[in-house]
PDB file of C-alpha atoms and ligand atoms in Angstrom:
ATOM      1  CA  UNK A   5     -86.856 207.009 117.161  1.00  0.00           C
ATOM      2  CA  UNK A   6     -84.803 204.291 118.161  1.00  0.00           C
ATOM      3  CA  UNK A   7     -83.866 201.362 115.850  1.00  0.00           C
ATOM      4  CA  UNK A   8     -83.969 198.933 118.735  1.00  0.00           C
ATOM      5  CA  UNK A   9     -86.018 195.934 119.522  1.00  0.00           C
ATOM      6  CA  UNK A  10     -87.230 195.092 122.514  1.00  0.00           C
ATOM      7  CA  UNK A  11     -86.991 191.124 121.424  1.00  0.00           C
ATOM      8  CA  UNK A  12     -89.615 188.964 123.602  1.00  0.00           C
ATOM      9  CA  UNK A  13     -88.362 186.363 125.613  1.00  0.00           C
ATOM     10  CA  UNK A  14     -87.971 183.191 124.521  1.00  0.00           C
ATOM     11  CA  UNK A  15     -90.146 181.550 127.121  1.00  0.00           C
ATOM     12  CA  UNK A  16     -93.310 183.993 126.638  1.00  0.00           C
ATOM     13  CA  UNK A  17     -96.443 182.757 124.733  1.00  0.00           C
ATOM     14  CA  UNK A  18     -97.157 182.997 120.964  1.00  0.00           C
ATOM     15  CA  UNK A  19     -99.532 185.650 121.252  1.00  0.00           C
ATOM     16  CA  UNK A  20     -97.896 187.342 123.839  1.00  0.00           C
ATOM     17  CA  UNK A  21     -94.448 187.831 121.525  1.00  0.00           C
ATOM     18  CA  UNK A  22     -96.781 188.894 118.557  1.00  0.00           C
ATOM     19  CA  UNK A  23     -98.652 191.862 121.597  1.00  0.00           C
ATOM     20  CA  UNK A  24     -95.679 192.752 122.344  1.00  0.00           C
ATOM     21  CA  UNK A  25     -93.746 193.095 118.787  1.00  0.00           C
ATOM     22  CA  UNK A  26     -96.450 194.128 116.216  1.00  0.00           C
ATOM     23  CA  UNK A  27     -96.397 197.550 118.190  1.00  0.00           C
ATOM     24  CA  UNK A  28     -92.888 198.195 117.844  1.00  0.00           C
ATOM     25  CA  UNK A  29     -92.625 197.031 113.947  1.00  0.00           C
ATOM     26  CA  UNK A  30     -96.159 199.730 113.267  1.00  0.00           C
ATOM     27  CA  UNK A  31     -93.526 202.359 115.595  1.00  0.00           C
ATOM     28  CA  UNK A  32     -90.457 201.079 113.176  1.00  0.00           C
ATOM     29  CA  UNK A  33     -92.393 201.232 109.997  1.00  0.00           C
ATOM     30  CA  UNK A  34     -94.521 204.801 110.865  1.00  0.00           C
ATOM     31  CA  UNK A  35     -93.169 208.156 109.677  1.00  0.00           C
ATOM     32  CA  UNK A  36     -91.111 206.436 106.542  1.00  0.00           C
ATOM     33  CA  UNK A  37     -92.789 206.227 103.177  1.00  0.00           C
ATOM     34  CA  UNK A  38     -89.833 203.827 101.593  1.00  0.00           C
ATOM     35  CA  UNK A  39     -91.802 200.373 100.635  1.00  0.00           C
ATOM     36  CA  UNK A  40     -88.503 198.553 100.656  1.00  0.00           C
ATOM     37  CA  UNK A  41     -87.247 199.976 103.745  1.00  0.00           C
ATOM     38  CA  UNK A  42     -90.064 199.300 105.882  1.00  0.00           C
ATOM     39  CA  UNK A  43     -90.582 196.091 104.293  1.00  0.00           C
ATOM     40  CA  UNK A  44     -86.883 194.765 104.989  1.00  0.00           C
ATOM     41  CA  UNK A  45     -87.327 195.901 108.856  1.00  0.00           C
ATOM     42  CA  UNK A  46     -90.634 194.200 109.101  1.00  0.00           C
ATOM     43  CA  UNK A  47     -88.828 191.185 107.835  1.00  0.00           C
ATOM     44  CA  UNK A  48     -85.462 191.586 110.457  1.00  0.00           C
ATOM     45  CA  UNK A  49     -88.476 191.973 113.278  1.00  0.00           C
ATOM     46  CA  UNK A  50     -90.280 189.343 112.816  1.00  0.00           C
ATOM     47  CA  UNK A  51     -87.062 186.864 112.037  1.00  0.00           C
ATOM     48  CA  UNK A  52     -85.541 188.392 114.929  1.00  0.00           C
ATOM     49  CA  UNK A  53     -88.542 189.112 117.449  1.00  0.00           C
ATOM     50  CA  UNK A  54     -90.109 185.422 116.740  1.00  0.00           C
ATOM     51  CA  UNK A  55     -87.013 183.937 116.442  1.00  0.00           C
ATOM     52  CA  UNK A  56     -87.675 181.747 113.229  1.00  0.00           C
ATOM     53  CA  UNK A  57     -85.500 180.089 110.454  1.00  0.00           C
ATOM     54  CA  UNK A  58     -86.511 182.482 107.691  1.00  0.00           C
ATOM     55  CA  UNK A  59     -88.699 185.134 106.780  1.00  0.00           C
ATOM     56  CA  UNK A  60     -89.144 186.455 103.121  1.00  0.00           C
ATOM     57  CA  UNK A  61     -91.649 188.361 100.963  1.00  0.00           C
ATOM     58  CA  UNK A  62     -92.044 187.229  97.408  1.00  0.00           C
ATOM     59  CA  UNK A  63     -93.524 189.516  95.227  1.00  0.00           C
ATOM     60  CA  UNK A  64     -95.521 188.661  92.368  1.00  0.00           C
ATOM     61  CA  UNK A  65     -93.580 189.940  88.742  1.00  0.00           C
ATOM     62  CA  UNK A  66     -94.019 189.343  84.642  1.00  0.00           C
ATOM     63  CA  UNK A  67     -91.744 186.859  83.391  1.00  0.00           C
ATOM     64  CA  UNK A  68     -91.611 187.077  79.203  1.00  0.00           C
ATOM     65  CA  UNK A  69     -95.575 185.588  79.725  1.00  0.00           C
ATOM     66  CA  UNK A  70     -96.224 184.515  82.742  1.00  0.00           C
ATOM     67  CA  UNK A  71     -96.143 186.201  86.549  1.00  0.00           C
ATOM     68  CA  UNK A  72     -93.948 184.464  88.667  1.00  0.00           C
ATOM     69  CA  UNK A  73     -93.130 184.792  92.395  1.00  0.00           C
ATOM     70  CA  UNK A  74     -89.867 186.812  93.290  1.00  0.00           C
ATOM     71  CA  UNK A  75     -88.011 186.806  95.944  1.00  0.00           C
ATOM     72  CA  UNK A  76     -88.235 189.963  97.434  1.00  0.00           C
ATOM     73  CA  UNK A  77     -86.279 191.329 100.988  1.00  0.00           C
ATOM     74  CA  UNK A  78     -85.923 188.466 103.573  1.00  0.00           C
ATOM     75  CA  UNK A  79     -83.753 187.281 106.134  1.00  0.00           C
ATOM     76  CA  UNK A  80     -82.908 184.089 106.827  1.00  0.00           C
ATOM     77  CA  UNK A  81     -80.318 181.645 105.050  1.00  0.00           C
ATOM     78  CA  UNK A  82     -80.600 182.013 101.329  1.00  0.00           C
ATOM     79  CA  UNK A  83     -83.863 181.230  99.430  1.00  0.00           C
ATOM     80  CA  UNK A  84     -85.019 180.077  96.168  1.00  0.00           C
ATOM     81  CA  UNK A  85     -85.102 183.359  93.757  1.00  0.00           C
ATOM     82  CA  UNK A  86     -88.559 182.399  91.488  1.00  0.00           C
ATOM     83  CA  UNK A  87     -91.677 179.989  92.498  1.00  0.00           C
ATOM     84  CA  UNK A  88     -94.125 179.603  89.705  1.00  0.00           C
ATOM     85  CA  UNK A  89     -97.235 179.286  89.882  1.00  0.00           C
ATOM     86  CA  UNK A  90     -98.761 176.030  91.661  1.00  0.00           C
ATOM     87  CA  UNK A  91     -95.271 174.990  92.893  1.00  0.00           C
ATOM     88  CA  UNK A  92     -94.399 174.735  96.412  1.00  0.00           C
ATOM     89  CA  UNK A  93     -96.572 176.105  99.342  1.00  0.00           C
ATOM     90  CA  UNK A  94     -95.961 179.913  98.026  1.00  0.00           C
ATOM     91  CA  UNK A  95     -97.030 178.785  94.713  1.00  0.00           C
ATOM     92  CA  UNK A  96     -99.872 176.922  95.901  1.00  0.00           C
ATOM     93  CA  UNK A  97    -101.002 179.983  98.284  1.00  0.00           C
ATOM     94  CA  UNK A  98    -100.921 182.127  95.401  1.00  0.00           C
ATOM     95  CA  UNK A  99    -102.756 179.862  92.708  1.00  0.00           C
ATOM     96  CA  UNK A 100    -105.254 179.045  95.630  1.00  0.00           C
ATOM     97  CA  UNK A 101    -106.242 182.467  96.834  1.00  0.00           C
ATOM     98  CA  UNK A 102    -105.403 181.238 100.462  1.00  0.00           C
ATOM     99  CA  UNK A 103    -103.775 181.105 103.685  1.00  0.00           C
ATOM    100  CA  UNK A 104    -101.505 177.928 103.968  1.00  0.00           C
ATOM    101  CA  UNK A 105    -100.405 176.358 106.920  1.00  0.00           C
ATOM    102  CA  UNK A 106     -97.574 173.340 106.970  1.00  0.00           C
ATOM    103  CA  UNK A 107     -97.073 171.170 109.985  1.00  0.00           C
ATOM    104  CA  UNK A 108     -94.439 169.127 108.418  1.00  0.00           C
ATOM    105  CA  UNK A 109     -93.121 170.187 105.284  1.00  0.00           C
ATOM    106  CA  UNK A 110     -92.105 166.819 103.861  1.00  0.00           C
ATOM    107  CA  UNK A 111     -95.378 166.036 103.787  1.00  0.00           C
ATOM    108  CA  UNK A 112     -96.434 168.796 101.504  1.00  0.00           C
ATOM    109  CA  UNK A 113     -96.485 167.775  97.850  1.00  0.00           C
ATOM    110  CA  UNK A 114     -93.653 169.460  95.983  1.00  0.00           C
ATOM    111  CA  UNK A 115     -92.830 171.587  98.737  1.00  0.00           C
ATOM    112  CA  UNK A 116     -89.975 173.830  97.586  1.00  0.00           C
ATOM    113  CA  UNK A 117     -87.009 173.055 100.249  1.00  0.00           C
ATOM    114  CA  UNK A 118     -84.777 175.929 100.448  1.00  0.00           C
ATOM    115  CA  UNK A 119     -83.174 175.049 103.369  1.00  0.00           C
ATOM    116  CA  UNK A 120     -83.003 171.560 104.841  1.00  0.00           C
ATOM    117  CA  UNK A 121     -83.605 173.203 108.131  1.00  0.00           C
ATOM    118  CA  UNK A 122     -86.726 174.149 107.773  1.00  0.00           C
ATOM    119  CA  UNK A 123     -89.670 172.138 109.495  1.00  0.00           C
ATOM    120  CA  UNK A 124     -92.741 173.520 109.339  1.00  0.00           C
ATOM    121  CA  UNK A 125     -94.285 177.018 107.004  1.00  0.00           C
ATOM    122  CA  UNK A 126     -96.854 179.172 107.201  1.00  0.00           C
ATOM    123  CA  UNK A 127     -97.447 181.376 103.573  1.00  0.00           C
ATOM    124  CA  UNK A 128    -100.050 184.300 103.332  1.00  0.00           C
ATOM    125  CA  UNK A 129    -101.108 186.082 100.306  1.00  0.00           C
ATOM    126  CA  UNK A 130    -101.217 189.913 100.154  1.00  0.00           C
ATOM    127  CA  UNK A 131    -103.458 191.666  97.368  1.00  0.00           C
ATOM    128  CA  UNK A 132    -103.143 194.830  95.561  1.00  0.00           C
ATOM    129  CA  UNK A 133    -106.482 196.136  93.549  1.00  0.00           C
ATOM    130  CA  UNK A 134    -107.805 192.497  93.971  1.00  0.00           C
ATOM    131  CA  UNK A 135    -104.860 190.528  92.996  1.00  0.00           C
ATOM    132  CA  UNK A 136    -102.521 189.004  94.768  1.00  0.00           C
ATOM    133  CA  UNK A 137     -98.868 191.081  94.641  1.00  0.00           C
ATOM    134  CA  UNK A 138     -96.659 189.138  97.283  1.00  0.00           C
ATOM    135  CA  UNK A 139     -97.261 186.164  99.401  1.00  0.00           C
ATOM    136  CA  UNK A 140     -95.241 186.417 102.883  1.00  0.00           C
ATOM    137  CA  UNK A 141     -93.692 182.753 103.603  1.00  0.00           C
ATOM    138  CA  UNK A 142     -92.194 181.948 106.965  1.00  0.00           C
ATOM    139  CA  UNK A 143     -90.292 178.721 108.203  1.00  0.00           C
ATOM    140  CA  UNK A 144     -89.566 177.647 111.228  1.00  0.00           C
ATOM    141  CA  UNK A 145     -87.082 174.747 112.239  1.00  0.00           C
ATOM    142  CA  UNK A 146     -89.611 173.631 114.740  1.00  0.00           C
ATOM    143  CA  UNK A 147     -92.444 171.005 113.073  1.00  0.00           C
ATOM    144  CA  UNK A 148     -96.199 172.151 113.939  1.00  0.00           C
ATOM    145  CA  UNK A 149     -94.885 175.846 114.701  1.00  0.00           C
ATOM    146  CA  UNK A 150     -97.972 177.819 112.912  1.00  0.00           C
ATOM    147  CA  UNK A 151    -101.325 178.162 113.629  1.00  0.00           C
ATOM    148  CA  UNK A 152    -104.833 180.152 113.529  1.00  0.00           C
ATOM    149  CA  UNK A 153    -102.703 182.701 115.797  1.00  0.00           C
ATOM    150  CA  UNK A 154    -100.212 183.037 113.630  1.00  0.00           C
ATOM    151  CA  UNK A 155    -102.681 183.218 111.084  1.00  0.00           C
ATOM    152  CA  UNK A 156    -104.941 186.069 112.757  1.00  0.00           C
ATOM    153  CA  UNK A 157    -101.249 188.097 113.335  1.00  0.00           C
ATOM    154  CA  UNK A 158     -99.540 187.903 110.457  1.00  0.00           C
ATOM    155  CA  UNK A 159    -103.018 188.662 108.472  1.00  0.00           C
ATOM    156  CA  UNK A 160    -102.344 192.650 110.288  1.00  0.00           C
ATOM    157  CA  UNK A 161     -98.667 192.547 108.744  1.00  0.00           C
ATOM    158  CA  UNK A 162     -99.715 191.474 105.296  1.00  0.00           C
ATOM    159  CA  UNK A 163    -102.362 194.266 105.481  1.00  0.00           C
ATOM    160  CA  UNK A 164     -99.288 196.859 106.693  1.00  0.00           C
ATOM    161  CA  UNK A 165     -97.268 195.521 103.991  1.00  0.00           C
ATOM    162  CA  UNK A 166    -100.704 196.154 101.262  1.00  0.00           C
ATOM    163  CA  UNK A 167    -100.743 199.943 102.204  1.00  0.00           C
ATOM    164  CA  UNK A 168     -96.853 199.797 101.406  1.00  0.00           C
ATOM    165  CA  UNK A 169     -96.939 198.649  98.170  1.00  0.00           C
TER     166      UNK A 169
HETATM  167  N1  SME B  30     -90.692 176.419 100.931  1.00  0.00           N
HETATM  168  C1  SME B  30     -91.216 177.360  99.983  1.00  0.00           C
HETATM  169  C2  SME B  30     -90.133 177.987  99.160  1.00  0.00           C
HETATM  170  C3  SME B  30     -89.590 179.248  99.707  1.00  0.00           C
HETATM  171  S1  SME B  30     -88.533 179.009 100.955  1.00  0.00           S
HETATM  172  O1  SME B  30     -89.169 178.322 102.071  1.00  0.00           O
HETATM  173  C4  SME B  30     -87.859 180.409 101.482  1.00  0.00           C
HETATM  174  C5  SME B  30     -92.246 176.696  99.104  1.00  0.00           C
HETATM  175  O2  SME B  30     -92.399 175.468  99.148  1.00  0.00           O
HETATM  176  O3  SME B  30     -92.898 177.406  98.351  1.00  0.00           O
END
């Protein structure tokens, strides 16, 4: 197979990048049984096909007695390496059992700012026998850039990436 993307343009609708991407990352991902390397292309599609700030798994790991959030493959500028629980909007997803959307990320209490850049975040958790094992985070530079269809597409990624793990 080929490695290439075939990137949607800018100017095309949400929903319409995510129809005509999430195709080509199940094509990238199919046929390889390496967690890691289908998770870091999954990442480098969606950075690059959706054309965000950053894009990042963190993975859920023991830390001497607690579980902490990890940072796991990504791309994007460099991130914070370990969220605990209840801090910032992965930490809250996690603790919370939810889906969390962030118009405006100053406005989130003790959002975790890895890059000054970023605007707005959407964080999903992913589960593995019940529990949650990674939470996907992605910023964008753009405030008010998520919503209940990025949500509804992302959901099928997290769900890829829960067969992976
Ligand atoms: N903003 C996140 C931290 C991770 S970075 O965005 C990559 C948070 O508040 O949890």
């Amino acid at each position: 197979m080929s490695e290439d993307l075939n990137i949607p343009a800018k100017a095309l609708a949400k929903r319409e990048k995510y129809e005509m991407l999430l195709p080509q990352i199940s094509a990238l991902i199919e046929g390889e049984s390496d967690a890691l390397a289908n998770i870091g292309n999954i990442m480098a599609a969606l950075k690059y096909g959706m054309d965000w700030l950053w894009v990042g798994i963190y993975f859920v790991k023991q830390h001497i007695n607690n579980d902490e959030l990890v940072l796991g493959p990504f791309q994007g500028p460099v991130a914070c390496t370990r969220i605990q629980t209840g801090k910032g909007v992965c930490g809250y997803a996690w603790q919370n059992h939810c889906v969390v959307i962030v118009d405006d990320v100053d406005k989130f209490p003790g959002h975790i700012a890895c890059s000054s850049l970023s605007k707005s975040e959407i964080v999903l958790p992913g589960y593995k026998n019940n529990t949650i094992a990674f939470v996907l985070d992605v910023d964008s530079e753009q405030l008010f850039s998520f919503d209940e269809t990025d949500k509804e597409y992302l959901l099928k990624i997290v769900g890829w990436i829960e067969k992976l793990i």
